[in-house]
Amino acid sequence: MATKPPTHDIDESDVTVGARKRKAVGVPAVLHALDIAVDQMGVTRTARTLMRVNQKDGFDCPGCAWPEEDKRHLAEFCENGAKAVAEEATIRRVRPEFFAEHSLADLAEHDDWWLGQQGRLTHPMMLDEGDTHYRPISWEDALRTVADALRELDDPDEAIFYTSGRTSNEAAFLYQLLVRGLGTNNLPDCSNMCHESSGSALVETIGIGKGTVSLEDIHHADLLIVAGQNPGTNHPRMLSALEKAKGNGATIVAVNPLPEAGLLRFENPQTPRGVILGGTKLADEFVQIRLGGDQALFQAIAAHLLEAEAADGGVLDTDFLARHTSGFEEFRDSMRNAPWAEFETATGIAEAELRRIAELVRTSTSTIVCWAMGLTQHKHSVATLRDVVNMLLLQGNLGRPGAGVCPVRGHSNVQGDRTMGIYEKPHEGFLASLDAEFDFYAPRKHGYDTVEAIRAMRDGRARVFLAMGGNFASATPDTLVTEAALRNVDLTVQVSTKLNRSHVVTGRRALIIPTLGRTDRDVRRGGEQRVTVEDSMSAVHASRGRLRPPADDLMSEPAIIARLCELVFEGREDSPNVPRADWKRLGEDYTLIRDHISRVVPGFSDYEQRIAGGRTFVLPNGPRDDRTFATPDGLAHFTVNELEYPVIPEGRLLLQTLRSHDQYNTTIYGKDDRYRGVYGGRRVVFVNRDDLDAQRVADGEIVDLVSEWTARDGRVEERRAESFRVVAYDTPRGNAAAYYPETNVLVPLDSTADGSGTPTSKSVLVRMERRQG
Ligand SMILES: Nc1nc2c(c(=O)[nH]1)N[C@H]1C(S)=C(S)[C@@H](COP(=O)(O)OP(=O)(O)OC[C@H]3O[C@@H](n4cnc5c(=O)[nH]c(N)nc54)[C@H](O)[C@@H]3O)O[C@H]1N2
Ligand SMILES: Nc1nc2c(c(=O)[nH]1)N[C@H]1C(S)=C(S)[C@@H](COP(=O)(O)OP(=O)(O)OC[C@H]3O[C@@H](n4cnc5c(=O)[nH]c(N)nc54)[C@H](O)[C@@H]3O)O[C@H]1N2
Ligand SMILES: [Mo]
């Protein structure tokens, strides 16, 4: 059954557009969040639940990966954290009767918002070949069905195991062990679509694919550059940290095509100043850059620093350069005769302005660059981030207080999942430790990342697809291609908390396996369990849910995976490729999983003691701790990167696909985007008024968006997303924006970042076509 993703859920005539907000958060935000929470959970459960977010004996907020302050407020939550919690802790339920009532065809007519609104999944459900409805199946039969399908494969590379970044360390570790025990490294994850470009650029240049700053560093930085990130919506608690930095005298530069509310002004609902005095002005400078112009910006700053050094000296940290870096001379030489005219074209910013920003960097005593998807989802993202590193290295802005790189992660445990080995290209060191701990031989051949996994399914090279959370069908690029790919496998398995599009776009057979979330009490035979997570700044701590689970027999992710290990490895114990462990006990007592982790993953010794009593411990980080770099020569690397930026043909627009204020990735909480002034609908496209005039399209008109992609054979492919209401907006000329996932249908599968394979979700070439009639 092939359906198209629904496009009719919104009547565009209902969309209203008002003034965009100039500041973020404040009391209205808290009230809005409480509204949603009470609607999902009722008053008592709301109060009890929100009090426990990010508290020392509570659960880790499933919202974002921004770290907790050490001194926590009674309610350490933000508006969007509260929405994320409410979404999971809802008292609504999707029971077997729901599936009896709704056929698959019926469910496929609904969008992700409606599907998510139905509530928490309670029972394993099975769809057999030819079935019109999912029907209930026992836990044991569901897990046996999965294990049998895996055991029957001719080649383990015919199975694909996706992970979304909510998965705990314990579940992630067991999961990668199951997959490697089966004999494959096919472990694509959401990170492939997210911060993969950061990881690629950072591993190569500084030897670790993670950020190098702590919260303290943010508080005490002299200069903070926040590029390609919308923290007011996606990392609201970061605003408190920026406010604190500001109080300590920091200068903040926002680099963004859009004047995002939170970056420019912030009302902290947890301080009287925020509530009564109308908040803090956060950004001192707003650099309204063209999409994809950031590499030019960071090269321009570096060029300016090098010129200033040549003129007067005293700009560069020559001691740091000599002792800790390689490649400086080549980099310096490559920056001679810097192409300032091209920097202007790429950024859309005049040289004088670029130099003014560069002067802020030159005079700063410690600089941090924070970034998110605006820098990682372009064709030249890895090169851009290498140039961020180049700029920071010049002044020795790594491994000292208030300085460093800060890729701000998305999912609350996406960084931890990588640390636990969720990676399609695992390092030899990790595999060798795994082999030793579990007395087997893990496969070395690299597996598929997300885009390669879609190709493999499309081309019939994959027969089983299993997802540990997430919404693969909606989150990935090229929706129609991806949906056809998923339909092309024998069995799709979704381990999920809530219903989404991936449950209605199925293989020939499909299974839904419900599971516990962060907020749920997790009691196994070994007693009440807790799990652990790692935040964006490499701090690890425990998380324990307290709520009564949606169903009494609901299995946790670790328990599901442990049982799968038992079933998949049964009778194969003599094979040198099968790991050895007491699977049953691991699923009943997670301290035993942590015990294994403590011997396999560096930095986790004394794991259990270090998380006792709600304590947090910070993983080792060479650049941050003592300026050691795990590169082949032990030095931080300058790199020479050719300048790239998007060129937009006449009459076309470059579209970025981004998040509204009322969504968590593919989970849609509501249809407003308060800060951007949009209410009641999501099919909107933000366009510069001059572009609208030039193309004779009026604000309020309904257009189709058609993407144009030149395939490898030279043919131009078109993809269409129907019916978007045009909104005249303050974005650079030639640049447009619309929400993900409605626009994923426009992103070509082959349009990926060089060196990281990340889909180019922030640069999609499109044209507007007026709707007929
Ligand atoms: N409430 C909420 N919180 C979330 C999420 C959510 O959906 N909802 N998602 C989580 C996840 S997984 C992630 S990865 C993060 C995402 O956090 P963000 O990266 O903040 O998310 P996006 O909405 O994709 O916003 C991209 C920002 O970059 C800007 N931008 C786009 N292109 C460019 C460019 O070329 N240059 C520059 N300088 N800026 C650009 C956009 O205008 C926008 O402000 O948030 C996490 N937290
Ligand atoms: N066009 C475009 N595409 C993008 C992006 C973009 O900016 N533009 N951003 C990309 C990014 S940064 C990311 S991270 C990906 C996100 O991709 P995913 O992580 O795959 O998507 P989510 O929407 O976060 O997944 C939500 C689903 O996860 C399940 N879930 C929630 N909590 C749990 C849990 O505790 N356990 C389990 N088992 N399941 C759970 C629920 O069923 C829910 O419906 O999307 C990417 N796609
Ligand atoms: Mo993400």
PDB file of C-alpha atoms in Angstrom, residues 23-31 243 266-280:
ATOM      1  CA  LYS A  23      12.344  38.398  22.712  1.00  0.00           C
ATOM      2  CA  ALA A  24      11.963  34.875  23.990  1.00  0.00           C
ATOM      3  CA  VAL A  25      10.591  33.022  26.989  1.00  0.00           C
ATOM      4  CA  GLY A  26       9.129  35.030  29.888  1.00  0.00           C
ATOM      5  CA  VAL A  27       5.902  34.252  31.686  1.00  0.00           C
ATOM      6  CA  PRO A  28       3.715  33.612  28.587  1.00  0.00           C
ATOM      7  CA  ALA A  29       6.057  30.772  27.669  1.00  0.00           C
ATOM      8  CA  VAL A  30       5.642  29.077  31.033  1.00  0.00           C
ATOM      9  CA  LEU A  31       1.874  29.437  30.848  1.00  0.00           C
ATOM     10  CA  GLU A 243      22.530  35.634  30.305  1.00  0.00           C
ATOM     11  CA  PHE A 266      15.646  36.913  26.638  1.00  0.00           C
ATOM     12  CA  GLU A 267      13.263  37.078  29.599  1.00  0.00           C
ATOM     13  CA  ASN A 268      14.344  34.582  32.204  1.00  0.00           C
ATOM     14  CA  PRO A 269      11.170  33.294  33.885  1.00  0.00           C
ATOM     15  CA  GLN A 270      13.214  32.159  36.880  1.00  0.00           C
ATOM     16  CA  THR A 271      14.552  35.553  37.902  1.00  0.00           C
ATOM     17  CA  PRO A 272      12.687  38.716  38.919  1.00  0.00           C
ATOM     18  CA  ARG A 273      14.729  40.614  36.365  1.00  0.00           C
ATOM     19  CA  GLY A 274      13.375  38.416  33.597  1.00  0.00           C
ATOM     20  CA  VAL A 275       9.801  38.609  34.748  1.00  0.00           C
ATOM     21  CA  ILE A 276       9.551  42.228  35.784  1.00  0.00           C
ATOM     22  CA  LEU A 277      12.238  44.126  33.976  1.00  0.00           C
ATOM     23  CA  GLY A 278      11.574  42.794  30.506  1.00  0.00           C
ATOM     24  CA  GLY A 279      14.671  40.684  30.227  1.00  0.00           C
ATOM     25  CA  THR A 280      18.215  40.957  28.987  1.00  0.00           C
TER      26      THR A 280
END
